[in-house]
């Protein structure tokens, strides 16, 4: 059992890393090829469809995973009943989405792209359910393969669209085709491995059970989805497509690092749940260690990238996206709270405080929407990034206030530890910033020019920052060799000793 869990965690971690790399490469090529205005239309289309797709699932896949894992003999009834619910929900969500984008006054081209993106999201929601059945059966391998295969397919088809200079709607169609192929793969695996029906069939008693359990999942999922994508939609309406394109670059850069806390929390979540019942003192120790490991990673990442933000934006995405530098720096500060909020949210859910967590997310979502509506028309992408920063701060702070009521933490020691990590990363950032001219002068005497010179300059400064940070951590005894081993063990799902 432990071996299977460890293998699943490693499979999903590696798949997430591969998927993020492919997605980052694809979006970078797309951004350079399309320019800010078309990137804005592209991102708006996917964001708009992503909000409505949650009306198809409404937490049903989460119920399938949880209840299917507990009652494997009823897995077929769960999946066939859930499919029979999701099909009419899919039709309802699709019609509502098309009606909404039409009433908001968008042009024919955008409506066509949203219509195609809606089909894509429907396929995504359906293959989530089939992979959810495999998750309930304790097998994440095929979902990992599907994740990477779908992203690689999108990358190849997207590059062909660039090569043949196809219209923007074809780039949306890339995701439609790859999502459909992933759905076919998921159905095939479920039928072959689980030997259960994949046809929708309504069962009244199962529906009543599922409906009751799904409500809190549905509320939480809707709140999280709106919170994640509503800024792009408000930007599109109040500031235009170019503003969406400018904001999309820093959003994609910071979002690419989300797999790090996910990889850490995945194996820790069941540990939190077990220790909540058995040993709250040890639960507190595990929480502090999780925050420490994430802080050690995210502080230098956020500060270092903030120092190099202009080089990253202009060097990778061209001068057309120069206005993305400030939003990127704001979102990197937001990334600090986003990382540290993962163990907070995981602990609340593990300790049966999911209702509290949902209320916090709903409240922060409303604050985020108000800030976006009030300030985006004046400050554009900067306002959207600032609203995201405020939202992540509130999520982490309010969640932490609940956490300290559940577990005992030596708060002076806890914040002293975070302070040492932050100061070490800050010193590293200042030194990297101070050395910029020296490194640039050194690169100019090397036999490299153009893009390769920029890469060398960026590489030298990054290596210098990492070296200074590691020396600082060891000098100030922020980490020990034992803690480094624990971090590796946790991230790769191995037993902590």
Coordinates of C-alpha atoms in Angstrom, one line a residue, residues 10 17 28 40 58-59 73 89 99 167 181 185 219 236 239 283 293 313 341 400 426 453 493:
X10 CA 6.0 10.3 -7.9
X17 CA 6.4 18.9 -13.9
X28 CA 5.8 31.4 -24.5
X40 CA -5.6 38.6 -24.4
X58 CA -20.2 20.6 -9.1
X59 CA -17.9 18.5 -7.0
X73 CA -18.3 -2.6 -5.0
X89 CA -25.5 19.7 -16.7
X99 CA -25.8 33.2 -23.8
X167 CA -6.3 31.9 -37.3
X181 CA -8.2 12.1 -27.3
X185 CA -8.0 7.2 -23.6
X219 CA -19.6 25.4 -3.2
X236 CA -11.2 42.0 -20.7
X239 CA -9.5 47.4 -19.8
X283 CA 0.7 17.5 13.9
X293 CA 10.3 23.7 3.5
X313 CA 9.9 39.5 -19.5
X341 CA -1.3 29.0 2.2
X400 CA -3.6 30.6 9.9
X426 CA 16.7 39.3 0.7
X453 CA 24.5 36.5 -24.4
X493 CA 6.5 10.3 -1.1

